[in-house]
Coordinates of N, CA and C in Angstrom, one line a residue:
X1 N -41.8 67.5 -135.2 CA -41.8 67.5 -133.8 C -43.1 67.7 -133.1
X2 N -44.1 67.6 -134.0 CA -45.4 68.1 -133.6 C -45.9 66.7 -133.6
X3 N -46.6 66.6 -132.4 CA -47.3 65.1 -132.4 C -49.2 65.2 -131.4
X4 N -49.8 63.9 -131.6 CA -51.0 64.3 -131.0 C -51.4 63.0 -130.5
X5 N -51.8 62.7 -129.6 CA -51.5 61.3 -129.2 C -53.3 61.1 -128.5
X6 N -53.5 60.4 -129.1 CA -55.0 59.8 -129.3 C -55.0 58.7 -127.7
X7 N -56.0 58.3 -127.2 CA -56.2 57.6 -125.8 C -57.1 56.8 -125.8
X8 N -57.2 55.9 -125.1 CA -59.0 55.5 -124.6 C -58.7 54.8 -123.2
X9 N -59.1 55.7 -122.2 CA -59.4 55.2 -120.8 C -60.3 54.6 -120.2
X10 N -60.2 54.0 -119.2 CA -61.6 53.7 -118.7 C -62.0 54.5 -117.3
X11 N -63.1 54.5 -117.2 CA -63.9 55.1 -115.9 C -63.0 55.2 -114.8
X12 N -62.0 55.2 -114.5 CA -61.0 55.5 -113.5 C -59.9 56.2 -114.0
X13 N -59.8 56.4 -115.0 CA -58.9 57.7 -116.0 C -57.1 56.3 -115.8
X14 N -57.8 55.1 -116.4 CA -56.5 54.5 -116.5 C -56.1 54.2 -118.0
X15 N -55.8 54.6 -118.4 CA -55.0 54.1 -119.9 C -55.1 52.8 -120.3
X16 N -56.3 52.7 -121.2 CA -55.8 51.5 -122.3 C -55.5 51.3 -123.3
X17 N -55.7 52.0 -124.2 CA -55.0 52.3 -125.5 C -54.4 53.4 -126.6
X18 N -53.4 53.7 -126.5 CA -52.6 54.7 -127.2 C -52.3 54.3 -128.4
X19 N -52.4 55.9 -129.0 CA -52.1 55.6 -131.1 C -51.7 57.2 -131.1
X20 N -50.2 57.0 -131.6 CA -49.9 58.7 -131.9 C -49.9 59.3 -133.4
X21 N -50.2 60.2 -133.6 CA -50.4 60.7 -135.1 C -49.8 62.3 -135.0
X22 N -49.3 62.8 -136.4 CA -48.6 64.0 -136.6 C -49.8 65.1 -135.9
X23 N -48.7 65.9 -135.5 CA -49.5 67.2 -135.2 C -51.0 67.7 -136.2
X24 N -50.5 68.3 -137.8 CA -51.9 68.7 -137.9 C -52.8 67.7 -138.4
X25 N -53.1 66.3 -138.0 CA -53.9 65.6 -138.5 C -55.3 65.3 -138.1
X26 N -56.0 65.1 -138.8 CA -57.2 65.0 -138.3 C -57.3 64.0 -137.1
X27 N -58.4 64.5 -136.3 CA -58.9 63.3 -134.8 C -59.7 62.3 -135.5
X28 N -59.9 62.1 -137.0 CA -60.5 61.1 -137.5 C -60.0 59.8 -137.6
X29 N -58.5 59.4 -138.1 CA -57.2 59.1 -138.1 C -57.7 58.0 -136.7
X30 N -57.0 59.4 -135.6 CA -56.8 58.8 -134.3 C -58.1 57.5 -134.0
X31 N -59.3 58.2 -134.6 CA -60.5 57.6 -134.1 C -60.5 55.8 -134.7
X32 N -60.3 56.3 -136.1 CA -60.7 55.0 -136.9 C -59.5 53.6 -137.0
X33 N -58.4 54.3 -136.0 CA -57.2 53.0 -135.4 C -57.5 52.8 -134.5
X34 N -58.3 53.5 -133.4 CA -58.5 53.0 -131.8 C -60.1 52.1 -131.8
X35 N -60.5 52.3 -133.5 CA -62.1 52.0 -133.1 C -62.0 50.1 -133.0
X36 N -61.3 49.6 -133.5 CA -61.1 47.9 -133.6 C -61.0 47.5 -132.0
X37 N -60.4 48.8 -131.2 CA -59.9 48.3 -130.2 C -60.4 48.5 -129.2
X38 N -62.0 49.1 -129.1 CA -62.6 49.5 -128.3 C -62.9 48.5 -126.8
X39 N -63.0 48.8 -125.8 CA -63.7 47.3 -124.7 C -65.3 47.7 -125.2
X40 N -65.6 46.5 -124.6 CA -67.3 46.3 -124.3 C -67.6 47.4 -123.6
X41 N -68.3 48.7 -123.7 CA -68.5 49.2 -123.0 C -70.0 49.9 -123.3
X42 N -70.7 50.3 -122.1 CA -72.1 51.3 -123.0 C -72.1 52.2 -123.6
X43 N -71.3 53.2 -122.8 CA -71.0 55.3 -123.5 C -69.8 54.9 -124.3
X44 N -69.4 56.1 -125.0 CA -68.2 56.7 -125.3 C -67.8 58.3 -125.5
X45 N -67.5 58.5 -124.5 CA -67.2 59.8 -124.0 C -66.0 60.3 -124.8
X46 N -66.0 61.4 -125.8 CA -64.9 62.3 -126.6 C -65.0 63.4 -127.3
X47 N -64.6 64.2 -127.6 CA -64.6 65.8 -127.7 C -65.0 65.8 -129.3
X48 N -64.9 67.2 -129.5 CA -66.2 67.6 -130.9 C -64.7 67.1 -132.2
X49 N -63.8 66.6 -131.7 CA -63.0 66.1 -132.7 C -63.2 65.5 -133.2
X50 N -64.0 64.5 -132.3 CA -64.5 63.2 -132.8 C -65.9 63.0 -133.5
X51 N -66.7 63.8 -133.5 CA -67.5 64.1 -134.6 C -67.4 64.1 -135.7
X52 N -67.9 62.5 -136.0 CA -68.5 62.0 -137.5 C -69.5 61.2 -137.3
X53 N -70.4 61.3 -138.6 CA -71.0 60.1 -138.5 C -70.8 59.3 -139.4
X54 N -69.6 58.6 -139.4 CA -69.0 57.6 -139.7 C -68.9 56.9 -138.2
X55 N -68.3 57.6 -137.5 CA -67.8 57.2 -136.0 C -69.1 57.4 -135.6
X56 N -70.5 58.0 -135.4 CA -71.2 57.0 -134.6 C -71.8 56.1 -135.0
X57 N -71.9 55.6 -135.9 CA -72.7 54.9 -137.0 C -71.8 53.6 -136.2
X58 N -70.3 53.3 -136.5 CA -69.3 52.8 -135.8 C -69.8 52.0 -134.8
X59 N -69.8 53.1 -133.9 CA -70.0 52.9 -132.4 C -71.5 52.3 -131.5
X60 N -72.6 52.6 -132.9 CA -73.5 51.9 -132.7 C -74.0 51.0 -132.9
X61 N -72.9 50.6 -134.1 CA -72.8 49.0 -134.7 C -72.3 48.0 -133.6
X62 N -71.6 48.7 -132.8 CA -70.6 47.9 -131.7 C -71.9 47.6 -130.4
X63 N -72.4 48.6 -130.4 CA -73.8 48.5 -128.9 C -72.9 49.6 -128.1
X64 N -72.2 50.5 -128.8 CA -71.4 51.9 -128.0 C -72.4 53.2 -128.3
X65 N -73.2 53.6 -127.1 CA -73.9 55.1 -127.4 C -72.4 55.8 -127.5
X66 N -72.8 57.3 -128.3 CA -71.8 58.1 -128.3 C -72.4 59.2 -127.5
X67 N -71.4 60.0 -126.6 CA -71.8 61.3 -126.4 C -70.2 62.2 -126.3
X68 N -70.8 62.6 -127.6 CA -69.9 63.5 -128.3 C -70.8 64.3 -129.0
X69 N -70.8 65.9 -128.3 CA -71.0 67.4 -128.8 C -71.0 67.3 -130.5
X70 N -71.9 67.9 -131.4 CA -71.9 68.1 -132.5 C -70.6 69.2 -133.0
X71 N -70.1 69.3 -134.0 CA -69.2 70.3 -134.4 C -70.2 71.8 -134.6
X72 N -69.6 72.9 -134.4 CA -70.0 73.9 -134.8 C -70.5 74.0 -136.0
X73 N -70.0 73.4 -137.1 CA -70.0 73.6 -138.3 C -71.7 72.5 -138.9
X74 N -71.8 72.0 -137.7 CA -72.6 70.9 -138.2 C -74.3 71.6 -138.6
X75 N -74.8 71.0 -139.7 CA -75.8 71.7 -139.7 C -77.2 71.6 -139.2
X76 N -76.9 70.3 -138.8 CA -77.9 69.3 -138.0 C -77.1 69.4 -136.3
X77 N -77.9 69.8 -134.9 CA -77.0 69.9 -134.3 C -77.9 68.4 -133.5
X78 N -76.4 67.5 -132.8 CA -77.0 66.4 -132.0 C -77.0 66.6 -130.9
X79 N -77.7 65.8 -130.3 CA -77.8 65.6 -128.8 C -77.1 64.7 -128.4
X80 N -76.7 65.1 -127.2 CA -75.9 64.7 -126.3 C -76.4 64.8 -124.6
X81 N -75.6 63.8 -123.8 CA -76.3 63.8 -122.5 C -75.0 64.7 -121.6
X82 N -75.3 65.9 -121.2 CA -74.4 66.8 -120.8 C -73.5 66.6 -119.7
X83 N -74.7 65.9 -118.7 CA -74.5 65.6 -117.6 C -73.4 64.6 -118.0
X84 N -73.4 63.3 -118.7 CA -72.6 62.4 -118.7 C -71.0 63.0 -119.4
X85 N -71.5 63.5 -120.1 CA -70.1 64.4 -121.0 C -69.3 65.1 -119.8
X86 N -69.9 65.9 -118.7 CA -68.7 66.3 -117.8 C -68.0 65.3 -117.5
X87 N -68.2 64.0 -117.5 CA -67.4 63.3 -116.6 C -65.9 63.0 -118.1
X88 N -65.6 63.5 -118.8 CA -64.9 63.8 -119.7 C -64.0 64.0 -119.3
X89 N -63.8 64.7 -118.1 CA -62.4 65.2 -117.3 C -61.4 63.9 -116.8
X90 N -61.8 62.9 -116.9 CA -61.6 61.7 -116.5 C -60.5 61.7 -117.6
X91 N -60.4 61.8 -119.1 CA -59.3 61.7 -119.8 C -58.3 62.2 -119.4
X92 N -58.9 63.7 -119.2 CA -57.7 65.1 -119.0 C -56.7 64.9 -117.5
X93 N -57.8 64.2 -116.5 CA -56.6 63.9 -115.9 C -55.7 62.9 -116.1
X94 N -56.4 61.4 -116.8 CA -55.1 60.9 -117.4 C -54.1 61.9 -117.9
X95 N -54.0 62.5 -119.5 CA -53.3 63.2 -120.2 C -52.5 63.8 -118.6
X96 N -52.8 64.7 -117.5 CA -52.2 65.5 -117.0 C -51.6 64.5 -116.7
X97 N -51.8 63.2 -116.0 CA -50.9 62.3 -115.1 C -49.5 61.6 -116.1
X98 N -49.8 61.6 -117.1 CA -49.0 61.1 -118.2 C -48.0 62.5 -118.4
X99 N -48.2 64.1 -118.5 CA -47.0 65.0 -118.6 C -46.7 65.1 -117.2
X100 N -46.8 64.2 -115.8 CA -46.2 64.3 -115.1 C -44.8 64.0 -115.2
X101 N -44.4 62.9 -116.0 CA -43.3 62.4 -116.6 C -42.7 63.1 -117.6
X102 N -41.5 63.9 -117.5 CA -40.5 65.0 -117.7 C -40.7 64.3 -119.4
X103 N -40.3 63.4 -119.8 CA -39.8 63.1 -120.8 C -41.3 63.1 -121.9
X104 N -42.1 62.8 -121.3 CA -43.4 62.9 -122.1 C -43.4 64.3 -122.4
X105 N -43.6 65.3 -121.2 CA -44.1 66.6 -121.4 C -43.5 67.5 -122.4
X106 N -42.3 67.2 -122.2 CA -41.2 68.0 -122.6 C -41.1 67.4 -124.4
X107 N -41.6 66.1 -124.6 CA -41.2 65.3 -125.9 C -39.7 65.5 -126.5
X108 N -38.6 64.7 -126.0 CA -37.4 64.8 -125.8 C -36.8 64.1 -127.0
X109 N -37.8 62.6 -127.3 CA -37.6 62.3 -128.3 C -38.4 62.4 -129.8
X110 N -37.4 62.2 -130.7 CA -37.5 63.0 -132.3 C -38.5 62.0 -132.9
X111 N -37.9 60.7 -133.1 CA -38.7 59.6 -133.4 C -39.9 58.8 -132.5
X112 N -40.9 58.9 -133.3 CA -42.1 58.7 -132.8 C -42.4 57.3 -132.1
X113 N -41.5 56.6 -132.9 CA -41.9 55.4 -131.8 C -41.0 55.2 -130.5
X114 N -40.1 55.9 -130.1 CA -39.6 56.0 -129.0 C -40.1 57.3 -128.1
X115 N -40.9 58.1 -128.5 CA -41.6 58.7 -127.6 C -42.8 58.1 -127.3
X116 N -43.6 56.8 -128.3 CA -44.6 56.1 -127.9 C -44.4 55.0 -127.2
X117 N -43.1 55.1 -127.4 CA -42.4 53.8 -125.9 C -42.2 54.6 -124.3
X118 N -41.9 56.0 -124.8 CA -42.3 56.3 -123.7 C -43.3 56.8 -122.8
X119 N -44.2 57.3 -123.5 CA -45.7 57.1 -123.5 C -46.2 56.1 -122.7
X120 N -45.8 54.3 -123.1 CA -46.2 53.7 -123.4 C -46.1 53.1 -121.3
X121 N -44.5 53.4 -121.4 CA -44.3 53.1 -119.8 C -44.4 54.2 -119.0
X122 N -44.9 55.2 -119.2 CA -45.5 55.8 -118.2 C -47.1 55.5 -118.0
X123 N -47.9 55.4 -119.1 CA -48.7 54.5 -119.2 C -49.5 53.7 -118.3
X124 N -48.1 52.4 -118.6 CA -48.0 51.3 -117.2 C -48.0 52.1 -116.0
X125 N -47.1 51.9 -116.0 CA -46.7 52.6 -114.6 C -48.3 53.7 -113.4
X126 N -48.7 54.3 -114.4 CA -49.9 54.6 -113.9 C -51.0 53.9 -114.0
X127 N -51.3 52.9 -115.0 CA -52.5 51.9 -114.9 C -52.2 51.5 -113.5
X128 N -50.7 51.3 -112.8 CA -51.0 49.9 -111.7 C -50.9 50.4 -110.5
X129 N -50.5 51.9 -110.6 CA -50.7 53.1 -109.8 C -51.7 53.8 -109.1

C-alpha cells in the first residue's frame, strides 16, 4: 500500500510524466525510467534524492545542467545554483494540485496501475486546467 510516484513538470508546475514505484525504493529507479523521457530542456530541477552521478553524467550527455543539492553523505560536496533551485516549489505545487483529488490523496486503490490511472486523469485534467 506504500507507493512513491516519481514526476517531471514543466516551468508552470504542469505534469508531463509520471512513473510510480513501491514505497521504500530508491529515487534512483524513479530517475533512470523518467530519464529516456526527458523534453529538450536547459536545467533540471530535483531534490537530494536524485543525487548520482550516474544521473548527472546522464543529464549532461543530453545538454541538461543539473541543479540538484549534493547528498549529505557525499564526500565531495557539489554546487548548485540556489537561487534556481527555489523555484523547485513548482513540483510541490503540482504534487499538492494532484492530492486535491480525494482518490489520489487518500490512495483508495490497492493495485498500482489503477491508482496510476488515476493519477494519470487527474494529471490531465490539470495540464488543461
Amino acid at each position: 500500500m506504500n507507493t512513491k510516484l516519481h514526476a517531471i513538470c514543466d516551468s508552470q508546475g504542469r505534469p508531463l510524466n509520471l512513473f510510480v514505484t513501491a514505497g521504500p525504493v530508491s529515487d534512483y529507479i524513479g530517475a533512470r525510467a523518467l530519464l529516456s523521457s526527458l523534453p529538450k530542456v536547459d536545467w533540471l530541477l530535483g531534490d537530494r534524492g536524485y543525487d548520482a552521478d550516474w544521473f548527472r553524467d546522464a543529464l549532461k550527455d543530453k545538454g541538461i545542467r543539473a541543479c540538484i543539492p549534493g547528498r549529505k553523505q557525499r564526500k565531495t560536496p557539489v554546487k548548485y545554483d540556489k537561487r534556481r533551485y527555489k523555484r523547485r516549489n513548482r513540483i510541490e505545487i503540482m504534487f499538492g494540485r494532484l492530492k486535491d483529488w480525494r482518490r489520489v490523496a487518500t490512495r483508495y486503490d490497492r493495485c498500482p496501475k489503477v491508482f496510476l490511472s488515476a493519477i494519470a486523469l487527474a494529471a490531465t485534467l490539470i495540464y488543461w486546467l
